Amino acid sequence: MDINKTIKSLQKKLYTVKLFDTAKEAADYIDSQIDGRVVGFGDSRTMIDMELYKRLSAHNEVHDPYQGKDNDEFLEIAKKTLTTEVFLTSVNAMAETGEMVNIDGTGNRVAGSLFGHEKVYFIVSTNKIEPDLQSAIDRARNVAAPKNSMKYDLPTPCVASGGEKCFDCKSPERICNAMVLYLRKMNDIEDVEIVLINEEMGF
Ligand code: SF4
């Protein structure tokens, strides 16, 4: 994985990029940057591990669908995240050539990452970086999505196989309904910042 090439590629695509050695340093940075704002969260194992909800909700109005008690509350909060001032999420894979890939089942994470905010942060650990777009797509489909399904212990063939690969299933519980390729910064979001963490995190 060539981190310098990745950073240069992301900058050419008009993203702001910051690199941190540890998740703790990245969490401290994000906590210092977002204050007194209305914030929306997309689903991210990395963000959970960084305890960003606890930290940011101490001095911001934070809407995190995963704080909902049931699916109805999840969807109610998820709708609110689509128009917050700031939105934070992660990606399933990133290419050294600067593209990013996200797979989503409900759609709130990818919808929120594309439109409706002044600023969007993508928090990405460097274990998600692949040499090119095709291998990033492969990682998202055959590594991240099966692991994500395993997290929820879903009755899907990827879980039955121990997370070996995606079987492009027809299961009602399938979590892979949309795949978004981020090719360059979206026009109407003022700033899109990629926070890279040089540690193994997430899926
Ligand atoms: S499409 Fe189905 S088999 Fe493939 S990763 Fe998603 S849930 Fe698993």
mmCIF file of C-alpha atoms and ligand atoms in Angstrom:
data_model
loop_
_atom_site.group_PDB
_atom_site.id
_atom_site.type_symbol
_atom_site.label_atom_id
_atom_site.label_comp_id
_atom_site.label_asym_id
_atom_site.label_seq_id
_atom_site.Cartn_x
_atom_site.Cartn_y
_atom_site.Cartn_z
ATOM 1 C CA MET A 1 0.000 0.000 0.000
ATOM 2 C CA ASP A 2 1.459 3.320 -1.123
ATOM 3 C CA ILE A 3 0.099 5.962 1.263
ATOM 4 C CA ASN A 4 1.821 8.928 -0.418
ATOM 5 C CA LYS A 5 0.412 7.975 -3.825
ATOM 6 C CA THR A 6 -3.044 7.592 -2.249
ATOM 7 C CA ILE A 7 -2.914 11.033 -0.592
ATOM 8 C CA LYS A 8 -1.756 12.730 -3.817
ATOM 9 C CA SER A 9 -4.515 10.975 -5.817
ATOM 10 C CA LEU A 10 -7.180 12.065 -3.307
ATOM 11 C CA GLN A 11 -5.930 15.675 -3.357
ATOM 12 C CA LYS A 12 -6.106 15.728 -7.166
ATOM 13 C CA LYS A 13 -9.769 14.769 -6.800
ATOM 14 C CA LEU A 14 -10.263 17.913 -4.660
ATOM 15 C CA TYR A 15 -10.506 16.204 -1.273
ATOM 16 C CA THR A 16 -8.899 17.603 1.863
ATOM 17 C CA VAL A 17 -6.718 14.831 3.338
ATOM 18 C CA LYS A 18 -5.301 14.322 6.850
ATOM 19 C CA LEU A 19 -3.255 11.307 7.958
ATOM 20 C CA PHE A 20 -2.949 10.095 11.562
ATOM 21 C CA ASP A 21 -0.898 7.251 13.020
ATOM 22 C CA THR A 22 -3.571 6.207 15.503
ATOM 23 C CA ALA A 23 -7.353 6.210 15.877
ATOM 24 C CA LYS A 24 -6.962 8.163 19.116
ATOM 25 C CA GLU A 25 -5.144 11.011 17.340
ATOM 26 C CA ALA A 26 -7.765 11.024 14.577
ATOM 27 C CA ALA A 27 -10.607 11.085 17.148
ATOM 28 C CA ASP A 28 -8.948 13.989 19.007
ATOM 29 C CA TYR A 29 -8.616 15.886 15.719
ATOM 30 C CA ILE A 30 -12.257 15.341 14.677
ATOM 31 C CA ASP A 31 -13.436 16.260 18.180
ATOM 32 C CA SER A 32 -11.487 19.538 17.958
ATOM 33 C CA GLN A 33 -12.841 20.404 14.486
ATOM 34 C CA ILE A 34 -16.581 19.844 15.005
ATOM 35 C CA ASP A 35 -18.104 22.020 17.706
ATOM 36 C CA GLY A 36 -21.623 23.413 18.137
ATOM 37 C CA ARG A 37 -22.803 21.828 14.867
ATOM 38 C CA VAL A 38 -25.678 19.603 13.792
ATOM 39 C CA VAL A 39 -24.039 16.307 12.841
ATOM 40 C CA GLY A 40 -25.238 13.139 11.080
ATOM 41 C CA PHE A 41 -23.596 9.710 11.248
ATOM 42 C CA GLY A 42 -23.493 6.944 8.639
ATOM 43 C CA ASP A 43 -22.939 3.349 9.726
ATOM 44 C CA SER A 44 -19.262 2.728 10.434
ATOM 45 C CA ARG A 45 -17.526 0.148 12.615
ATOM 46 C CA THR A 46 -14.467 2.427 12.651
ATOM 47 C CA MET A 47 -16.501 5.332 14.062
ATOM 48 C CA ILE A 48 -17.994 3.081 16.754
ATOM 49 C CA ASP A 49 -14.520 1.917 17.777
ATOM 50 C CA MET A 50 -13.393 5.575 17.953
ATOM 51 C CA GLU A 51 -16.349 6.343 20.291
ATOM 52 C CA LEU A 52 -17.195 9.355 18.163
ATOM 53 C CA TYR A 53 -20.852 9.447 19.200
ATOM 54 C CA LYS A 54 -19.940 9.821 22.862
ATOM 55 C CA ARG A 55 -17.274 12.405 22.154
ATOM 56 C CA LEU A 56 -19.106 14.583 19.630
ATOM 57 C CA SER A 57 -22.537 14.502 21.283
ATOM 58 C CA ALA A 58 -20.994 16.184 24.348
ATOM 59 C CA HIS A 59 -20.777 19.458 22.379
ATOM 60 C CA ASN A 60 -22.783 18.970 19.176
ATOM 61 C CA GLU A 61 -26.316 17.859 18.213
ATOM 62 C CA VAL A 62 -25.543 14.388 16.839
ATOM 63 C CA HIS A 63 -27.998 12.164 14.941
ATOM 64 C CA ASP A 64 -26.789 8.556 14.849
ATOM 65 C CA PRO A 65 -29.312 6.005 13.507
ATOM 66 C CA TYR A 66 -27.682 3.260 15.574
ATOM 67 C CA GLN A 67 -28.840 4.994 18.761
ATOM 68 C CA GLY A 68 -32.422 4.133 17.722
ATOM 69 C CA LYS A 69 -34.135 1.485 19.854
ATOM 70 C CA ASP A 70 -35.830 -0.278 16.920
ATOM 71 C CA ASN A 71 -36.028 -0.150 13.132
ATOM 72 C CA ASP A 72 -38.671 2.612 13.117
ATOM 73 C CA GLU A 73 -36.460 4.820 15.282
ATOM 74 C CA PHE A 74 -33.425 3.912 13.148
ATOM 75 C CA LEU A 75 -35.238 5.143 10.023
ATOM 76 C CA GLU A 76 -36.534 8.286 11.745
ATOM 77 C CA ILE A 77 -33.012 9.279 12.846
ATOM 78 C CA ALA A 78 -31.517 8.201 9.489
ATOM 79 C CA LYS A 79 -33.797 10.690 7.678
ATOM 80 C CA LYS A 80 -32.559 13.488 9.939
ATOM 81 C CA THR A 81 -28.919 12.699 9.099
ATOM 82 C CA LEU A 82 -29.534 13.565 5.426
ATOM 83 C CA THR A 83 -29.715 17.336 6.003
ATOM 84 C CA THR A 84 -27.302 17.939 8.888
ATOM 85 C CA GLU A 85 -24.555 20.577 8.625
ATOM 86 C CA VAL A 86 -21.848 17.936 8.958
ATOM 87 C CA PHE A 87 -21.935 14.241 7.982
ATOM 88 C CA LEU A 88 -19.430 11.546 8.959
ATOM 89 C CA THR A 89 -19.047 8.056 7.618
ATOM 90 C CA SER A 90 -16.454 5.609 6.279
ATOM 91 C CA VAL A 91 -15.982 3.580 3.090
ATOM 92 C CA ASN A 92 -15.627 -0.138 2.396
ATOM 93 C CA ALA A 93 -12.576 0.350 0.182
ATOM 94 C CA MET A 94 -10.297 2.990 -1.316
ATOM 95 C CA ALA A 95 -7.974 2.840 -4.333
ATOM 96 C CA GLU A 96 -4.442 4.278 -4.445
ATOM 97 C CA THR A 97 -5.750 6.065 -7.543
ATOM 98 C CA GLY A 98 -8.163 8.065 -5.333
ATOM 99 C CA GLU A 99 -11.539 6.379 -5.873
ATOM 100 C CA MET A 100 -13.616 5.095 -2.959
ATOM 101 C CA VAL A 101 -16.308 2.383 -2.780
ATOM 102 C CA ASN A 102 -19.302 1.946 -0.477
ATOM 103 C CA ILE A 103 -21.950 -0.783 -0.386
ATOM 104 C CA ASP A 104 -25.215 -0.135 1.445
ATOM 105 C CA GLY A 105 -28.409 -1.983 2.245
ATOM 106 C CA THR A 106 -30.751 0.732 3.543
ATOM 107 C CA GLY A 107 -29.107 3.601 1.669
ATOM 108 C CA ASN A 108 -28.857 6.228 4.408
ATOM 109 C CA ARG A 109 -25.072 5.984 4.560
ATOM 110 C CA VAL A 110 -24.436 6.468 0.863
ATOM 111 C CA ALA A 111 -27.263 9.018 0.447
ATOM 112 C CA GLY A 112 -25.888 11.143 3.276
ATOM 113 C CA SER A 113 -22.380 11.023 1.897
ATOM 114 C CA LEU A 114 -23.366 12.556 -1.458
ATOM 115 C CA PHE A 115 -25.576 15.607 -0.839
ATOM 116 C CA GLY A 116 -27.158 17.924 1.714
ATOM 117 C CA HIS A 117 -24.254 18.972 3.956
ATOM 118 C CA GLU A 118 -21.663 21.754 4.247
ATOM 119 C CA LYS A 119 -18.973 19.259 5.145
ATOM 120 C CA VAL A 120 -18.532 15.506 4.861
ATOM 121 C CA TYR A 121 -15.820 13.465 6.580
ATOM 122 C CA PHE A 122 -14.803 9.999 5.414
ATOM 123 C CA ILE A 123 -12.845 8.244 8.163
ATOM 124 C CA VAL A 124 -10.805 5.473 6.564
ATOM 125 C CA SER A 125 -8.188 3.099 7.968
ATOM 126 C CA THR A 126 -5.315 2.290 5.628
ATOM 127 C CA ASN A 127 -6.070 -1.480 5.602
ATOM 128 C CA LYS A 128 -8.928 -0.576 3.226
ATOM 129 C CA ILE A 129 -6.579 0.764 0.540
ATOM 130 C CA GLU A 130 -6.147 -1.307 -2.635
ATOM 131 C CA PRO A 131 -3.938 -0.633 -5.697
ATOM 132 C CA ASP A 132 -6.752 0.277 -8.115
ATOM 133 C CA LEU A 133 -10.509 0.746 -8.470
ATOM 134 C CA GLN A 134 -11.212 -2.836 -9.585
ATOM 135 C CA SER A 135 -9.460 -4.329 -6.569
ATOM 136 C CA ALA A 136 -11.229 -1.787 -4.311
ATOM 137 C CA ILE A 137 -14.605 -2.935 -5.710
ATOM 138 C CA ASP A 138 -13.542 -6.539 -5.123
ATOM 139 C CA ARG A 139 -12.605 -5.723 -1.529
ATOM 140 C CA ALA A 140 -15.939 -3.980 -0.895
ATOM 141 C CA ARG A 141 -17.949 -6.902 -2.317
ATOM 142 C CA ASN A 142 -15.936 -9.926 -1.193
ATOM 143 C CA VAL A 143 -14.293 -8.793 2.045
ATOM 144 C CA ALA A 144 -16.171 -5.876 3.649
ATOM 145 C CA ALA A 145 -19.753 -6.932 2.829
ATOM 146 C CA PRO A 146 -19.402 -10.570 4.046
ATOM 147 C CA LYS A 147 -17.685 -9.353 7.240
ATOM 148 C CA ASN A 148 -20.444 -6.816 7.764
ATOM 149 C CA SER A 149 -23.052 -9.569 7.317
ATOM 150 C CA MET A 150 -21.164 -11.663 9.868
ATOM 151 C CA LYS A 151 -21.287 -8.783 12.346
ATOM 152 C CA TYR A 152 -25.110 -9.059 12.298
ATOM 153 C CA ASP A 153 -25.046 -12.890 12.009
ATOM 154 C CA LEU A 154 -27.379 -12.736 9.011
ATOM 155 C CA PRO A 155 -28.851 -15.884 7.425
ATOM 156 C CA THR A 156 -26.928 -15.295 4.174
ATOM 157 C CA PRO A 157 -24.555 -17.597 2.236
ATOM 158 C CA CYS A 158 -21.555 -15.316 2.909
ATOM 159 C CA VAL A 159 -22.064 -15.844 6.655
ATOM 160 C CA ALA A 160 -22.639 -19.598 6.207
ATOM 161 C CA SER A 161 -19.280 -19.791 4.400
ATOM 162 C CA GLY A 162 -17.519 -18.038 7.277
ATOM 163 C CA GLY A 163 -17.204 -14.761 5.382
ATOM 164 C CA GLU A 164 -15.189 -16.366 2.580
ATOM 165 C CA LYS A 165 -16.747 -14.278 -0.246
ATOM 166 C CA CYS A 166 -19.943 -12.742 -1.639
ATOM 167 C CA PHE A 167 -22.400 -15.153 -3.298
ATOM 168 C CA ASP A 168 -24.564 -12.389 -4.812
ATOM 169 C CA CYS A 169 -27.438 -13.847 -2.810
ATOM 170 C CA LYS A 170 -31.192 -13.385 -3.097
ATOM 171 C CA SER A 171 -31.672 -13.432 0.663
ATOM 172 C CA PRO A 172 -34.301 -11.019 2.080
ATOM 173 C CA GLU A 173 -31.633 -10.065 4.634
ATOM 174 C CA ARG A 174 -29.113 -9.123 1.925
ATOM 175 C CA ILE A 175 -27.270 -5.918 2.907
ATOM 176 C CA CYS A 176 -25.744 -5.248 -0.534
ATOM 177 C CA ASN A 177 -28.348 -3.308 -2.509
ATOM 178 C CA ALA A 178 -26.385 -0.295 -3.769
ATOM 179 C CA MET A 179 -22.730 0.233 -4.559
ATOM 180 C CA VAL A 180 -21.491 3.809 -4.839
ATOM 181 C CA LEU A 181 -18.200 4.701 -6.527
ATOM 182 C CA TYR A 182 -16.840 8.065 -5.397
ATOM 183 C CA LEU A 183 -14.840 9.351 -8.372
ATOM 184 C CA ARG A 184 -14.237 12.951 -7.217
ATOM 185 C CA LYS A 185 -15.510 15.482 -4.647
ATOM 186 C CA MET A 186 -19.234 16.217 -5.061
ATOM 187 C CA ASN A 187 -19.844 19.740 -6.419
ATOM 188 C CA ASP A 188 -22.218 21.129 -3.799
ATOM 189 C CA ILE A 189 -20.519 19.954 -0.647
ATOM 190 C CA GLU A 190 -18.138 22.744 0.336
ATOM 191 C CA ASP A 191 -15.466 20.502 1.839
ATOM 192 C CA VAL A 192 -15.035 16.740 1.766
ATOM 193 C CA GLU A 193 -12.275 15.632 4.103
ATOM 194 C CA ILE A 194 -10.661 12.213 4.158
ATOM 195 C CA VAL A 195 -9.276 11.316 7.591
ATOM 196 C CA LEU A 196 -6.816 8.465 7.072
ATOM 197 C CA ILE A 197 -5.785 6.297 10.022
ATOM 198 C CA ASN A 198 -2.634 4.231 9.700
ATOM 199 C CA GLU A 199 -4.029 1.352 11.773
ATOM 200 C CA GLU A 200 -6.079 -1.757 10.994
ATOM 201 C CA MET A 201 -9.722 -0.924 11.731
ATOM 202 C CA GLY A 202 -13.246 -1.679 10.520
ATOM 203 C CA PHE A 203 -14.062 -4.154 7.750
HETATM 204 S S1 SF4 B 1 -24.884 -10.048 -1.583
HETATM 205 FE FE1 SF4 B 1 -25.515 -11.569 -0.075
HETATM 206 S S2 SF4 B 1 -23.848 -13.090 -0.099
HETATM 207 FE FE2 SF4 B 1 -23.048 -11.210 -1.014
HETATM 208 S S3 SF4 B 1 -22.045 -10.161 0.690
HETATM 209 FE FE3 SF4 B 1 -24.119 -9.305 0.425
HETATM 210 S S4 SF4 B 1 -25.369 -10.477 1.894
HETATM 211 FE FE4 SF4 B 1 -23.456 -11.637 1.568
#
